[in-house]
Each structure stands twice: as C-alpha cells, then as structure tokens.
Coordinates of C-alpha atoms in Angstrom, one line a residue:
M29 CA 0.0 0.0 0.0
R30 CA 3.0 2.3 -0.4
A31 CA 2.1 5.5 -2.3
P32 CA 3.3 5.5 -5.9
G33 CA 6.8 7.0 -6.3
R34 CA 7.7 6.6 -2.6
A35 CA 11.0 4.9 -2.2
A36 CA 11.4 1.8 -0.1
G37 CA 13.0 2.5 3.3
S38 CA 11.8 6.1 3.4
G39 CA 10.0 6.0 6.7
V40 CA 6.5 4.7 5.8
V41 CA 4.1 5.1 8.8
K42 CA 2.0 2.1 9.5
L43 CA -1.2 3.8 10.7
L44 CA -4.2 2.2 12.4
V45 CA -7.3 4.4 12.2
I46 CA -10.4 3.9 14.4
V47 CA -13.9 5.1 13.5
T48 CA -17.2 4.1 15.1
E49 CA -19.2 3.3 11.9
Y50 CA -18.2 2.4 8.3
P51 CA -19.2 3.3 5.8
K52 CA -20.9 6.6 6.8
A53 CA -22.1 9.1 4.2
T54 CA -21.8 12.0 6.6
E55 CA -18.1 11.3 7.3
T56 CA -16.6 11.7 3.8
F57 CA -14.1 14.2 5.3
I58 CA -12.4 11.3 7.1
Y59 CA -12.1 9.2 4.0
R60 CA -10.6 12.1 2.1
D61 CA -8.0 12.5 4.9
L62 CA -7.2 8.8 4.7
L63 CA -6.7 8.8 1.0
K64 CA -4.4 11.8 1.3
F65 CA -2.4 10.1 4.1
H66 CA -2.0 7.1 1.8
E67 CA -0.7 9.4 -1.0
L68 CA 1.8 10.8 1.6
G69 CA 3.1 7.3 2.3
A70 CA 1.0 5.9 5.1
E71 CA 0.0 2.2 5.2
I72 CA -3.5 2.2 6.6
E73 CA -5.8 -0.1 8.4
L74 CA -9.2 1.3 9.1
H75 CA -11.0 -0.3 12.1
H76 CA -14.7 0.3 12.5
L77 CA -16.1 -0.5 15.9
A78 CA -19.6 -1.2 14.8
P79 CA -20.5 -3.9 12.2
F80 CA -20.2 -3.0 8.5
R81 CA -23.1 -0.9 7.5
K82 CA -24.4 -2.9 4.5
H83 CA -27.1 -0.4 3.5
Q84 CA -25.0 2.7 3.7
K85 CA -23.6 4.2 0.5
L86 CA -19.9 4.4 0.1
H87 CA -19.1 7.3 -2.3
A88 CA -17.1 6.3 -5.3
F89 CA -14.1 8.5 -4.4
A90 CA -13.8 6.5 -1.1
A91 CA -13.8 3.1 -2.7
P92 CA -10.1 2.4 -2.0
T93 CA -10.8 2.6 1.7
R94 CA -12.9 -0.6 1.5
E95 CA -9.8 -2.8 1.2
W96 CA -8.4 -1.1 4.4
A97 CA -11.5 -1.7 6.5
R98 CA -11.4 -4.2 9.3
Y99 CA -13.9 -5.3 12.0
T100 CA -13.3 -7.3 15.1
H101 CA -16.4 -8.9 16.6
F102 CA -17.1 -7.9 20.2
A103 CA -17.5 -11.5 21.3
G104 CA -15.6 -13.3 18.5
L105 CA -12.9 -15.8 19.0
E106 CA -10.1 -13.3 18.4
A107 CA -11.5 -11.0 21.1
I108 CA -12.0 -13.7 23.6
V109 CA -8.5 -15.2 23.1
A110 CA -7.0 -11.7 23.4
L111 CA -8.9 -11.0 26.6
F112 CA -7.7 -14.2 28.2
A113 CA -4.1 -13.5 27.1
L114 CA -4.4 -10.0 28.7
L115 CA -5.7 -11.6 31.9
L116 CA -2.5 -13.7 32.0
T117 CA 0.0 -11.1 30.9
R118 CA -1.3 -7.7 32.0
P119 CA -3.9 -8.3 34.7
L120 CA -3.2 -5.1 36.6
A121 CA -3.4 -3.0 33.4
L122 CA -6.7 -4.6 32.6
G123 CA -8.1 -4.1 36.1
R124 CA -7.1 -0.5 36.2
A125 CA -8.5 0.4 32.8
V126 CA -11.8 -1.3 33.7
G127 CA -11.9 0.5 37.0
Q128 CA -11.2 3.8 35.5
L129 CA -14.0 3.4 32.9
I130 CA -16.5 2.5 35.6
A131 CA -15.5 5.5 37.7
G132 CA -15.2 7.9 34.8
Y133 CA -18.6 7.0 33.4
R134 CA -20.4 6.5 36.7
S135 CA -22.9 9.3 35.8
H136 CA -23.4 7.8 32.3
P137 CA -24.4 4.2 32.7
R138 CA -25.1 3.6 29.0
L139 CA -21.8 5.0 27.9
C140 CA -20.1 3.0 30.6
L141 CA -21.6 -0.3 29.4
K142 CA -20.7 0.5 25.7
S143 CA -17.2 1.4 26.8
L144 CA -16.8 -1.8 28.8
A145 CA -18.0 -3.8 25.8
L146 CA -15.0 -2.4 23.9
V147 CA -12.5 -4.0 26.2
P148 CA -12.2 -7.4 24.5
K149 CA -12.2 -5.7 21.1
A150 CA -9.4 -3.3 22.2
A151 CA -7.4 -6.2 23.5
A152 CA -7.6 -8.0 20.1
M153 CA -6.8 -4.8 18.3
A154 CA -3.8 -4.1 20.5
R155 CA -2.5 -7.7 19.9
R156 CA -3.0 -7.3 16.2
A157 CA -1.3 -4.0 16.1
R158 CA 1.8 -5.4 17.9
R159 CA 2.0 -8.4 15.6
Q160 CA 1.7 -6.3 12.5
G161 CA 4.2 -3.7 13.7
M162 CA 1.7 -0.8 13.5
D163 CA 3.5 2.5 14.3
H164 CA 0.6 4.6 15.4
V165 CA -3.1 4.6 16.2
H166 CA -5.4 7.5 15.3
A167 CA -8.9 7.9 16.7
E168 CA -11.4 9.8 14.7
F169 CA -13.6 11.4 17.3
A170 CA -13.0 11.6 21.1
G171 CA -15.9 9.2 21.9
H172 CA -15.8 5.4 21.4
P173 CA -12.8 5.6 18.9
A174 CA -10.7 7.4 21.5
T175 CA -11.8 5.0 24.2
A176 CA -10.7 2.0 22.0
A177 CA -7.3 3.7 21.3
W178 CA -6.8 4.5 25.0
L179 CA -7.6 0.9 25.9
M180 CA -5.2 -0.4 23.2
H181 CA -2.4 1.8 24.6
R182 CA -3.1 0.6 28.1
F183 CA -3.0 -3.0 26.8
G184 CA 0.4 -2.6 25.2
G185 CA -0.6 -1.1 21.9
P186 CA 1.1 1.8 20.1
A187 CA 1.0 5.5 21.0
Y188 CA -2.2 7.2 19.7
S189 CA -3.7 10.5 18.7
V190 CA -7.2 11.8 18.7
S191 CA -9.2 14.1 16.4
C192 CA -11.8 16.0 18.3
R193 CA -14.6 17.4 16.1
A194 CA -17.9 18.4 17.7
H195 CA -20.5 16.4 19.7
D196 CA -17.7 14.1 20.8
I197 CA -16.5 16.8 23.1
F198 CA -19.5 19.0 23.6
R199 CA -22.1 16.4 24.9
T200 CA -20.0 15.1 27.8
Q201 CA -16.5 15.5 29.1
A202 CA -16.5 12.3 31.0
M203 CA -13.2 10.4 30.5
L204 CA -11.9 13.0 28.2
G205 CA -9.2 13.9 30.7
P206 CA -7.4 10.5 30.6
K207 CA -8.2 9.7 27.0
L208 CA -6.8 13.0 25.7
G209 CA -4.2 13.4 28.4
E210 CA -2.5 10.2 27.5
A211 CA -2.6 10.8 23.8
S212 CA 0.6 11.7 22.0
T213 CA -1.3 14.3 20.0
V214 CA -4.7 16.0 20.3
R215 CA -6.2 17.8 17.4
T216 CA -9.4 19.9 17.2
V217 CA -11.0 21.2 14.0
S218 CA -11.6 24.7 15.5
E219 CA -10.2 27.3 17.8
F220 CA -13.5 27.1 19.6
G221 CA -13.0 23.4 20.2
R222 CA -9.5 23.9 21.6
A223 CA -10.7 26.7 24.0
F224 CA -13.6 24.6 25.1
L225 CA -11.4 21.7 26.0
R226 CA -9.0 23.9 27.9
E227 CA -11.8 25.6 29.8
R228 CA -13.7 22.4 30.7
L229 CA -10.7 20.2 31.4
P230 CA -8.1 22.0 33.6
S231 CA -5.7 19.0 33.1
L232 CA -5.4 19.9 29.4
A233 CA -4.9 23.7 30.0
A234 CA -1.2 23.5 29.5
R235 CA -0.8 20.8 26.9
E236 CA -0.4 21.5 23.2
I237 CA -3.6 21.0 21.2
A238 CA -3.2 21.4 17.4
V239 CA -6.0 23.1 15.5
I240 CA -6.2 21.6 12.0
H241 CA -9.5 22.4 10.2
S242 CA -11.5 19.8 8.4
S243 CA -10.7 20.2 4.8
V244 CA -11.9 19.9 1.2
D245 CA -9.9 18.7 -1.8
L246 CA -9.7 22.0 -3.7
A247 CA -7.8 20.3 -6.5
R248 CA -11.1 18.5 -7.3
I249 CA -13.5 21.5 -6.8
A250 CA -13.4 24.2 -9.4
P251 CA -15.2 27.4 -8.3
A252 CA -18.5 28.2 -10.0
E253 CA -17.4 31.4 -11.7
A254 CA -20.7 32.4 -13.3
A255 CA -23.7 33.3 -11.1
P256 CA -26.5 30.7 -11.6
S257 CA -29.8 31.8 -13.1
D258 CA -32.0 33.6 -10.6
D259 CA -35.2 32.2 -12.2
P260 CA -36.0 30.5 -9.9
F261 CA -33.6 31.6 -7.1
R262 CA -32.2 28.3 -5.8
I263 CA -31.6 27.8 -2.0
L264 CA -29.7 24.7 -0.9
F265 CA -29.4 22.8 2.3
V266 CA -27.1 19.8 2.5
G267 CA -26.8 17.7 5.6
A268 CA -28.3 15.1 7.9
L269 CA -31.9 15.7 8.8
E270 CA -31.5 15.8 12.6
P271 CA -32.4 18.3 15.3
K272 CA -29.0 20.0 15.6
K273 CA -29.2 21.0 11.9
G274 CA -32.0 23.4 12.6
V275 CA -33.8 22.8 9.3
E276 CA -37.2 23.8 10.8
Y277 CA -36.0 27.4 11.2
L278 CA -35.0 27.4 7.5
L279 CA -38.5 26.4 6.6
E280 CA -40.0 29.0 8.9
A281 CA -37.7 31.6 7.4
L282 CA -38.8 30.7 3.8
A283 CA -42.4 31.0 4.9
A284 CA -41.7 34.4 6.4
A285 CA -39.9 35.7 3.4
G286 CA -42.8 34.6 1.2
P287 CA -43.5 36.5 -1.9
R288 CA -40.6 38.9 -1.3
L289 CA -38.3 36.1 -2.6
G290 CA -39.9 36.2 -6.1
E291 CA -39.6 32.8 -7.9
W292 CA -37.6 30.4 -5.7
R293 CA -36.9 26.8 -4.9
C294 CA -35.2 25.2 -1.9
D295 CA -33.5 21.8 -2.3
I296 CA -32.9 19.8 0.9
V297 CA -30.3 17.2 0.3
G298 CA -29.9 14.6 3.0
D299 CA -31.8 12.1 5.1
G300 CA -32.3 11.4 8.8
P301 CA -34.7 10.9 11.7
S302 CA -36.3 14.4 11.3
R303 CA -37.3 14.0 7.6
G304 CA -40.9 13.0 8.2
R305 CA -41.5 15.8 10.6
L306 CA -39.8 18.4 8.3
E307 CA -41.8 17.3 5.3
A308 CA -45.0 17.7 7.4
Q309 CA -43.9 21.1 8.5
A310 CA -43.2 22.2 4.9
A311 CA -46.6 21.1 3.9
G312 CA -48.3 22.8 6.8
L313 CA -46.5 26.1 5.9
G314 CA -47.6 25.8 2.3
L315 CA -44.1 25.3 1.0
T316 CA -44.6 22.0 -0.8
P317 CA -44.5 23.7 -4.3
H318 CA -41.2 25.2 -3.6
V319 CA -39.3 22.8 -1.3
R320 CA -38.0 19.5 -2.5
F321 CA -36.6 16.8 -0.1
L322 CA -34.1 14.9 -2.3
G323 CA -32.7 12.5 0.2
A324 CA -29.1 11.4 0.3
L325 CA -27.2 11.9 -3.0
D326 CA -23.8 10.9 -4.2
F327 CA -21.0 13.5 -4.3
D328 CA -21.3 14.2 -8.0
A329 CA -25.0 15.1 -7.6
V330 CA -24.3 17.2 -4.6
S331 CA -21.6 19.0 -6.5
E332 CA -24.0 19.9 -9.2
A333 CA -26.5 21.1 -6.6
Y334 CA -23.8 23.4 -5.2
R335 CA -23.0 24.8 -8.7
R336 CA -26.7 25.6 -9.4
A337 CA -27.4 27.2 -6.0
G338 CA -27.8 30.9 -5.6
L339 CA -27.4 30.5 -1.8
C340 CA -26.3 27.7 0.6
V341 CA -27.8 27.7 4.1
A342 CA -26.7 25.9 7.3
P343 CA -29.2 26.9 10.0
S344 CA -27.5 24.9 12.8
I345 CA -28.5 25.1 16.4
I346 CA -27.3 23.7 19.7
G347 CA -29.5 20.6 19.9
P348 CA -30.7 18.3 22.6
G349 CA -27.9 17.1 24.9
G350 CA -25.6 19.8 23.7
R351 CA -25.2 18.4 20.2
Q352 CA -23.8 21.0 17.9
E353 CA -21.6 21.5 14.9
G354 CA -17.9 22.0 14.9
I355 CA -17.5 23.7 11.6
P356 CA -20.0 22.2 9.1
N357 CA -18.2 20.5 6.2
V358 CA -21.1 21.4 3.9
M359 CA -20.3 25.1 4.5
I360 CA -16.6 24.5 3.7
E361 CA -17.8 22.8 0.5
A362 CA -20.2 25.7 -0.3
L363 CA -17.4 28.2 0.0
A364 CA -15.1 26.0 -2.1
F365 CA -17.7 26.0 -4.9
Q366 CA -17.8 29.8 -4.5
R367 CA -21.4 30.0 -3.4
P368 CA -23.0 32.7 -1.1
A369 CA -23.5 31.2 2.3
I370 CA -25.5 31.9 5.5
A371 CA -25.0 30.1 8.8
T372 CA -25.6 30.5 12.5
A373 CA -23.1 32.1 14.9
I374 CA -22.5 29.0 17.1
S375 CA -19.4 26.9 18.0
G376 CA -16.6 27.2 15.5
I377 CA -18.8 28.4 12.5
P378 CA -17.6 32.1 12.8
E379 CA -14.1 30.8 12.1
L380 CA -15.3 30.0 8.6
I381 CA -18.3 32.2 7.9
R382 CA -17.1 35.7 8.8
D383 CA -20.1 37.9 8.9
G384 CA -20.3 40.2 5.9
D385 CA -16.9 38.9 4.5
T386 CA -17.1 35.2 3.6
G387 CA -20.8 34.8 4.3
L388 CA -23.6 36.0 6.6
L389 CA -24.2 35.0 10.2
V390 CA -27.5 35.0 12.0
P391 CA -28.4 34.0 15.6
Q392 CA -29.4 30.3 16.1
A393 CA -33.1 29.5 16.1
D394 CA -34.0 32.9 14.8
A395 CA -36.2 32.4 11.7
A396 CA -36.9 36.1 11.3
A397 CA -33.2 37.0 11.1
L398 CA -32.6 34.1 8.7
A399 CA -35.4 35.4 6.5
E400 CA -33.9 38.8 6.3
A401 CA -30.4 37.4 5.5
I402 CA -31.9 35.3 2.7
L403 CA -33.6 38.4 1.3
R404 CA -30.4 40.4 1.6
V405 CA -28.6 37.8 -0.6
R406 CA -31.5 37.7 -3.0
G407 CA -31.7 41.5 -3.3
D408 CA -28.0 42.2 -4.0
P409 CA -26.5 39.4 -6.2
E410 CA -23.4 41.4 -6.9
A411 CA -22.5 41.8 -3.3
A412 CA -23.4 38.1 -2.7
E413 CA -21.0 37.0 -5.5
A414 CA -18.2 39.2 -4.1
M415 CA -18.7 37.6 -0.7
A416 CA -18.6 34.1 -2.3
R417 CA -15.3 34.9 -4.0
R418 CA -13.8 36.0 -0.7
G419 CA -15.2 32.7 0.8
R420 CA -13.4 30.6 -1.8
A421 CA -10.1 32.5 -1.2
F422 CA -10.5 32.0 2.6
V423 CA -11.0 28.2 2.1
E424 CA -8.0 28.1 -0.1
A425 CA -5.9 29.7 2.6
H426 CA -7.1 27.7 5.6
F427 CA -9.2 24.6 4.6
D428 CA -7.2 22.9 1.8
L429 CA -6.9 19.1 2.2
A430 CA -3.4 18.8 0.8
A431 CA -1.9 21.3 3.3
N432 CA -3.9 20.2 6.3
A433 CA -3.4 16.4 5.7
A434 CA 0.4 17.1 5.5
R435 CA 0.2 18.9 8.9
Q436 CA -1.6 15.9 10.4
M437 CA 0.9 13.4 8.9
A438 CA 3.7 15.4 10.4
L439 CA 2.1 15.0 13.8
F440 CA 1.9 11.2 13.2
S441 CA 5.5 11.0 12.2
K442 CA 6.6 13.0 15.2
A443 CA 4.7 10.7 17.5
V444 CA 6.4 7.6 15.9

C-alpha cells in the first residue's frame, strides 16, 4: 500500500485508524483524509467498531478505503483469546482500565456499558497492532474511537492520537481527561473546540492542542465562476436531517420571506430521523410547491446542486444534549464551490463564515433573522457573489486538504 513513487525505506508510517461506523455518508471528510495520508506514504488499516453498514452508501471516491477496512467482533474468538491473554500477561493494566472506565462514566451508565464492551475488542486490536508492527493509532472522534485507542495503549498497543470534532467533546466531558491526556497528540478542528477543552478540562490547559481544520480537496473543486440563473432563485441545504441542523428554522424563514423572494426553490439534500417531521412542517407552511426533499445523493449530484445554488444555508442550532456542529463541512464545500452562504453564529462556525466577509451569520433558532439574511442575498446578487469569491479565497488559505493532511501526517511521524 505504499504510495506511488515513494522509495522503499523512506520511513513509511503504518497507521491504524479507528472510527465508530463504516461506511458513513456524513463522514466523507475522514475518507478524504485517509486517501491523502496514503498518498503521503502511510500504510493504513481502518478499524470500525460497529459492524459493517451494508445499507450505507460508500461514495465512489472513497472506494479504496474498502480494502483497508477491518472489523473485530465484540465476542468473537479473536477478542476472547486476546482478553484471556491479557488476563494472564497484564492483569493489573486490565483491572485499572476497567476500574477507570467504571469510575469515569459513573454518571453515564449507557456510555459505561458501551465502553466496557469495547475491552475485548481493544485487547484484540492491540494484539493485532503489535503483531503487524503498527506505528501509530489514530482515533477519529473523542468518543468510542478514542476509548478504544486509549484501551489499546493501556494494553500494550502503540501510541495514539485523537481528532476532536464536535459532539464528541460537547455532549459530555466524562473520561476526556485521561483519554486526551495520555494521547501523544490531540487535534481539534476549530479554535472554539480547543478553547472549550482547555476551559472544561483543567488537566489539558497547559498541553499542546493542534488546530487543524476539516478540509476539502480543492484540486477537485473548481469554483463556480458564473452566477447561476435567478429564475428561480435556488436555495440549498445539505446535511443530515436531525435536530442540531435546525432545518425547521429554514422552513419558517422561507415561509416568512414569502412573496418577497420572487420565484424560488429550496432543495434539501440529506436524510435522517427528522425527515418526516420536516416534510409535514413544509406542507403545513404551504411550502410544498417550492421545497424538495431529495434524500441522500452521491457527491457528483451534490456537487451539481452546489453549482446551481444561488445560496447555501446551514441553520445549525445547539440541539438536545448539547449536540452541535464543529465547523460544518457542507459550509466549507459551499465556499469552495464559491457560493454565497448563510450560517448561524455558534461553536466554530464564525471561524469559517465571517459575517459580511465570507458569508452571513445569524443567531441560532431565529427564523426572522434568517429570512432577512436570505432576502439580503436575493436582493443584492453582486454583493453576494463578491462575498462568495472571498469565501473561496479563505477556504484556499485555511481549509485545503493537501496542506492540512500534510500537517496531520507530520504529527503522526513526530509521535512515531
């Protein structure tokens, strides 16, 4: 799996990456990172903690990751043998790790049980990593993947790093102290995330936390130079249909803007548990002739939707249980396609959407403010296009996959 053109003996990093689910259509940013790590010389194993998701679409660009994917059954022979071996060779390490999980998650019984269920799997993964000479383990998200990486390290596995993104640190900080404290490298995708961790976890206040933004492959995204036709004016939402996305406020805003928008259409791309409720809301507001729920689409179709859009909107909110965005990848993509954008001023979003410069910001859960922002873009297309050009330039400077993946690889190599 050595990258083409990379000479033998040139310090290839054997990298074991942990995710919770695979494949997952909303985590394409992870697969793009992995492909770029591979180009930079990493040999990759991708371990998913949950069983393979047979009914989830794997985008065509991510097809190479399929051969890297591995799954260890929670109660399979490999896990049972590894657990018994651990009982014989590292009983104290096993006991301390289990005790720390129970104590750390004492206020979260469900998380505690799920984390304890990872123990045999982590034992098997640590044993496999040692036998295959893996250099480094990287956990994508500070939740279950970081728990597995931490357990592996406690059980004699390699050093590990963690990427902290959004709900994985915002919902609960239980066990984040030891999991992040023992990592060789901690990365967040926003300055907001880094500040949040240092504020909530005093043990991390003095440690280095790298901020490396989620990124898009700008080499594959040409900006949409010409403004799309404004007849009808096309509004686009892309994302999972779940409470933290705030789509209900977009629908309310569209109803409030009403005839002032002229001829318009809103395409909602994505699927999720809120879809039925949102479709009913759209019908109740009389928006059915204008709003289309398109479901999940492949990246080529989503790319075409971006190019045709006169405006991209991410009406994100802080949802139940503190669920919220880090920096929405769909907004990074919208700016990469050079489209005008509106988002809400929560979490790390203002680090990408700078109000009046790279996009427009509105308060969360404020349909009236969102309606006025939509009308502002609709009423001044020249200003909107200038804003979109500044957005593309900002993404080129701070959210480029090639540059940010190289920074991440440098951290892996340093840890090794």
